[in-house]
Tab-separated table of C-alpha atoms in Angstrom:
chain	number	residue	atom	x	y	z
A	1438	MET	CA	-2.794	32.713	36.178
A	1439	PRO	CA	-3.825	30.503	39.479
A	1440	GLU	CA	-2.662	27.013	39.257
A	1441	PRO	CA	-6.051	25.574	39.580
A	1442	LEU	CA	-7.613	27.698	36.683
A	1443	ALA	CA	-4.478	27.130	34.678
A	1444	THR	CA	-4.845	23.293	35.140
A	1445	TRP	CA	-8.468	23.309	34.328
A	1446	THR	CA	-8.347	25.530	31.524
A	1447	TRP	CA	-5.591	23.139	29.831
A	1448	ARG	CA	-7.659	20.154	30.796
A	1449	LEU	CA	-10.841	21.754	29.132
A	1450	GLU	CA	-8.918	22.308	25.760
A	1451	ARG	CA	-8.008	18.827	25.672
A	1452	VAL	CA	-11.777	17.936	26.159
A	1453	ARG	CA	-12.841	20.512	23.431
A	1454	ASN	CA	-10.122	18.760	21.119
A	1455	GLY	CA	-11.547	15.297	22.060
A	1456	ARG	CA	-8.137	14.319	23.502
A	1457	THR	CA	-9.735	13.725	26.874
A	1458	VAL	CA	-12.922	13.091	28.818
A	1459	LEU	CA	-14.419	14.325	32.070
A	1460	THR	CA	-17.130	12.616	34.037
A	1461	ARG	CA	-20.101	14.402	35.495
A	1462	ALA	CA	-18.600	14.017	39.074
A	1463	GLN	CA	-15.157	15.361	37.976
A	1464	ALA	CA	-16.730	18.481	36.144
A	1465	THR	CA	-19.045	19.206	39.420
A	1466	THR	CA	-15.913	18.688	41.718
A	1467	ALA	CA	-13.685	20.866	39.475
A	1468	ARG	CA	-16.264	23.591	39.409
A	1469	ALA	CA	-16.780	23.945	43.021
A	1470	ASP	CA	-13.102	23.776	43.649
A	1471	LEU	CA	-12.416	26.595	41.335
A	1472	MET	CA	-15.394	28.778	43.009
A	1473	ASN	CA	-13.721	27.985	46.630
A	1474	ASP	CA	-10.425	28.719	45.362
A	1475	ARG	CA	-11.443	32.202	44.004
A	1476	ALA	CA	-13.470	32.857	47.187
A	1477	ALA	CA	-10.145	32.082	49.006
A	1478	HIS	CA	-7.793	34.039	46.775
A	1479	PRO	CA	-9.774	36.850	44.818
A	1480	ALA	CA	-6.760	38.813	44.204
A	1481	ASP	CA	-5.038	35.950	42.036
A	1482	TYR	CA	-8.079	35.985	39.960
A	1483	ALA	CA	-8.533	39.628	39.333
A	1484	ASP	CA	-6.824	39.754	36.000
A	1485	TYR	CA	-8.642	36.346	34.727
A	1486	ASP	CA	-12.267	37.029	34.992
A	1487	GLU	CA	-12.832	35.956	31.386
A	1488	GLU	CA	-10.921	32.494	31.833
A	1489	TYR	CA	-12.600	31.834	34.998
A	1490	THR	CA	-16.093	32.518	33.740
A	1491	THR	CA	-15.375	30.186	30.580
A	1492	ALA	CA	-14.044	27.519	32.707
A	1493	LEU	CA	-16.986	27.587	35.121
A	1494	ASP	CA	-19.669	27.708	32.084
A	1495	GLU	CA	-17.714	24.683	30.353
A	1496	LEU	CA	-17.657	22.733	33.641
A	1497	ASP	CA	-21.343	23.331	34.403
A	1498	VAL	CA	-22.279	21.913	30.813
A	1499	LEU	CA	-20.115	18.902	31.594
A	1500	SER	CA	-21.594	18.083	34.769
A	1501	ARG	CA	-25.149	17.916	33.313
A	1502	GLN	CA	-24.073	15.465	30.288
A	1503	ALA	CA	-23.973	11.837	30.356
A	1504	ASN	CA	-20.684	10.161	31.408
A	1505	ARG	CA	-18.374	9.057	28.447
A	1506	HIS	CA	-17.139	5.982	29.792
A	1507	ASP	CA	-17.520	4.287	26.665
A	1508	ASP	CA	-15.780	7.168	24.589
A	1509	LEU	CA	-12.776	6.698	27.068
A	1510	LEU	CA	-12.746	2.875	26.420
A	1511	SER	CA	-12.894	3.623	22.701
A	1512	VAL	CA	-10.006	6.007	22.982
A	1513	MET	CA	-7.886	3.620	24.667
A	1514	ALA	CA	-8.460	0.775	22.379
A	1515	ALA	CA	-7.525	3.179	19.337
A	1516	ASP	CA	-4.492	4.295	21.119
A	1517	ARG	CA	-3.431	0.423	21.711
A	1518	ARG	CA	-4.063	-0.109	17.979
A	1519	ALA	CA	-1.933	2.800	17.051
A	1520	ALA	CA	0.878	1.501	19.110
A	1521	GLU	CA	0.772	-1.775	17.654
A	1522	ARG	CA	0.949	-0.110	14.086
A	1523	GLU	CA	4.077	2.018	15.198
A	1524	ALA	CA	5.532	-1.083	16.357
A	1525	ALA	CA	5.081	-2.852	13.204
A	1526	ALA	CA	6.304	0.015	10.860
A	1527	ALA	CA	9.252	0.448	13.268
A	1528	GLY	CA	10.167	-3.349	12.920
A	1529	THR	CA	10.331	-3.674	16.681
A	1530	ALA	CA	7.843	-6.390	16.694
A	1531	ARG	CA	9.163	-8.813	14.305
A	1532	ALA	CA	8.974	-12.587	15.372
A	1533	GLY	CA	12.296	-13.966	16.443
A	1534	ALA	CA	14.329	-10.568	16.627
A	1535	PRO	CA	16.675	-10.588	19.354
A	1536	GLY	CA	15.027	-8.782	22.404
A	1537	ALA	CA	11.941	-7.677	20.248
A	1538	ARG	CA	8.432	-7.874	21.720
A	1539	SER	CA	5.797	-9.563	19.554
A	1540	ARG	CA	2.638	-7.475	18.619
A	1541	THR	CA	0.830	-9.914	20.593
A	1542	SER	CA	2.725	-9.454	23.859
A	1543	LEU	CA	2.621	-5.764	23.426
A	1544	ALA	CA	-1.131	-5.679	23.262
A	1545	THR	CA	-1.423	-8.073	26.098
A	1546	GLU	CA	0.527	-5.693	28.338
A	1547	HIS	CA	-1.668	-2.879	27.568
A	1548	ASP	CA	-4.537	-4.994	28.280
A	1549	ARG	CA	-3.421	-5.907	31.754
A	1550	VAL	CA	-3.834	-2.317	32.808
A	1551	PRO	CA	-6.803	-1.892	34.653
A	1552	ALA	CA	-9.808	0.136	33.379
A	1553	GLY	CA	-10.934	3.047	35.388
A	1554	LEU	CA	-7.462	4.925	35.945
A	1555	PRO	CA	-7.911	8.643	35.554
A	1556	GLU	CA	-7.592	9.404	31.964
A	1557	PRO	CA	-4.020	11.413	32.260
A	1558	LEU	CA	-2.668	8.769	34.348
A	1559	ASP	CA	-4.073	5.965	32.185
A	1560	GLN	CA	-2.330	7.784	29.030
A	1561	TRP	CA	1.089	7.796	30.391
A	1562	VAL	CA	0.793	4.237	31.842
A	1563	HIS	CA	0.321	3.272	27.875
A	1564	ARG	CA	2.945	5.471	26.769
A	1565	LEU	CA	5.430	4.145	29.209
A	1566	ILE	CA	4.799	0.748	28.233
A	1567	ARG	CA	5.358	1.793	24.571
A	1568	TYR	CA	8.595	3.566	25.722
A	1569	ARG	CA	9.895	0.302	27.458
A	1570	ALA	CA	9.035	-1.676	24.210
A	1571	GLY	CA	11.438	0.682	22.222
A	1572	VAL	CA	8.430	2.029	20.166
A	1573	LYS	CA	7.984	5.531	21.684
A	1574	ILE	CA	10.762	7.999	22.580
A	1575	ILE	CA	9.837	10.318	25.521
A	1576	THR	CA	12.250	13.400	25.667
A	1577	PRO	CA	13.199	14.671	29.146
A	1578	ILE	CA	11.607	18.024	28.730
A	1579	GLU	CA	8.445	16.192	27.667
A	1580	ALA	CA	8.687	13.891	30.909
A	1581	ALA	CA	9.098	16.818	33.243
A	1582	ARG	CA	6.111	18.556	31.947
A	1583	ALA	CA	4.059	15.225	32.194
A	1584	GLU	CA	5.267	14.728	35.701
A	1585	ILE	CA	4.396	18.278	36.695
A	1586	ARG	CA	0.909	17.974	35.052
A	1587	LEU	CA	0.286	14.441	36.637
A	1588	ARG	CA	0.914	15.977	40.315
A	1589	ASN	CA	-1.194	18.865	39.579
A	1590	GLU	CA	-4.160	16.326	38.670
A	1591	ALA	CA	-3.283	14.157	41.803
A	1592	ASP	CA	-3.539	17.464	43.934
A	1593	LEU	CA	-6.737	18.532	42.652
A	1594	GLN	CA	-8.299	14.921	42.919
A	1595	PRO	CA	-6.362	12.831	45.613
A	1596	ALA	CA	-9.008	10.359	46.033
A	1597	ALA	CA	-8.570	9.280	42.074
A	1598	TYR	CA	-4.940	9.074	42.005
A	1599	ARG	CA	-3.795	8.566	45.475
A	1600	THR	CA	-5.931	5.770	46.636
A	1601	GLY	CA	-6.806	1.934	45.458
A	1602	VAL	CA	-5.028	0.359	42.513
A	1603	ALA	CA	-4.501	3.801	40.876
A	1604	ALA	CA	-2.052	4.902	43.772
A	1605	ALA	CA	0.458	2.055	42.654
A	1606	TYR	CA	0.335	3.202	38.961
A	1607	TYR	CA	0.473	6.762	39.991
A	1608	ALA	CA	3.746	6.166	42.324
A	1609	ARG	CA	5.592	4.306	39.328
A	1610	VAL	CA	4.605	6.748	36.722
A	1611	ILE	CA	5.790	9.609	38.725
A	1612	ARG	CA	9.110	7.742	39.602
A	1613	GLU	CA	9.837	6.837	36.099
A	1614	LEU	CA	8.945	10.212	34.630
A	1615	GLY	CA	11.283	11.724	36.931
A	1616	GLU	CA	13.994	9.525	35.806
A	1617	ILE	CA	13.590	10.173	32.085
A	1618	ALA	CA	13.366	13.879	33.108
A	1619	THR	CA	16.925	13.863	34.579
A	1620	ALA	CA	18.206	11.525	31.866
A	1621	GLU	CA	21.162	13.175	29.625
A	1622	ARG	CA	19.494	12.051	26.389
A	1623	PRO	CA	16.065	10.474	25.319
A	1624	GLY	CA	15.462	7.024	24.058
A	1625	ARG	CA	15.318	3.730	25.603
A	1626	ARG	CA	16.708	3.054	28.656
A	1627	ASP	CA	18.383	-0.703	28.954
A	1628	ALA	CA	19.441	-0.446	32.638
A	1629	PRO	CA	18.834	-3.680	34.584
A	1630	GLY	CA	15.602	-4.285	36.277
A	1631	LEU	CA	13.888	-1.786	33.807
A	1632	ALA	CA	12.978	-4.306	31.297
A	1633	ARG	CA	9.567	-5.063	32.447
A	1634	GLY	CA	6.561	-2.823	31.551
A	1635	LEU	CA	4.179	-1.216	33.924
A	1636	GLY	CA	1.376	-3.749	33.180
A	1637	ALA	CA	3.779	-6.555	34.015
A	1638	ALA	CA	5.090	-4.810	37.281
A	1639	LEU	CA	1.898	-4.034	38.784
A	1640	VAL	CA	-0.555	-6.550	38.056
């Protein structure tokens, strides 16, 4: 399957499952990009007419719907609350525990991440914050897949990922995912200089 079609088929599946959102502008741009890519490489799409038509139809619907910015903020807030519950259940946020972060400090670090980052990038910024706190384990294969997907997203939407505030977060996330992907084993890294979370490092 051609890479642009594969990327948007995957993203649209996440939209259907309620795991991500697309703005009208993103859907409009994606639809135009797919049409242009097929026009430039018709042979690559020869065996994927159904997938191509489905993607265009769904992007057309999304391009005419109201933006779901409020829904995205709700998802981010729910994600932060889930992270705090996980921290409490794992016992990593007990007050006074050596090296442990309080639930308040972890939530504060999440809150310091600016709103408006592209959804896939925002998701991994928050996951890496929890990874740094020892709440989440990210396996090397998971990190490698995430790095590939984020690079694909950035290639499709360079203005959203490689300019402004998002550029610093994108560069840091890609670097850290690459480091995790090449690690010998999953888990929390305690190397010097890596204790600070993404929110603290980039604000």
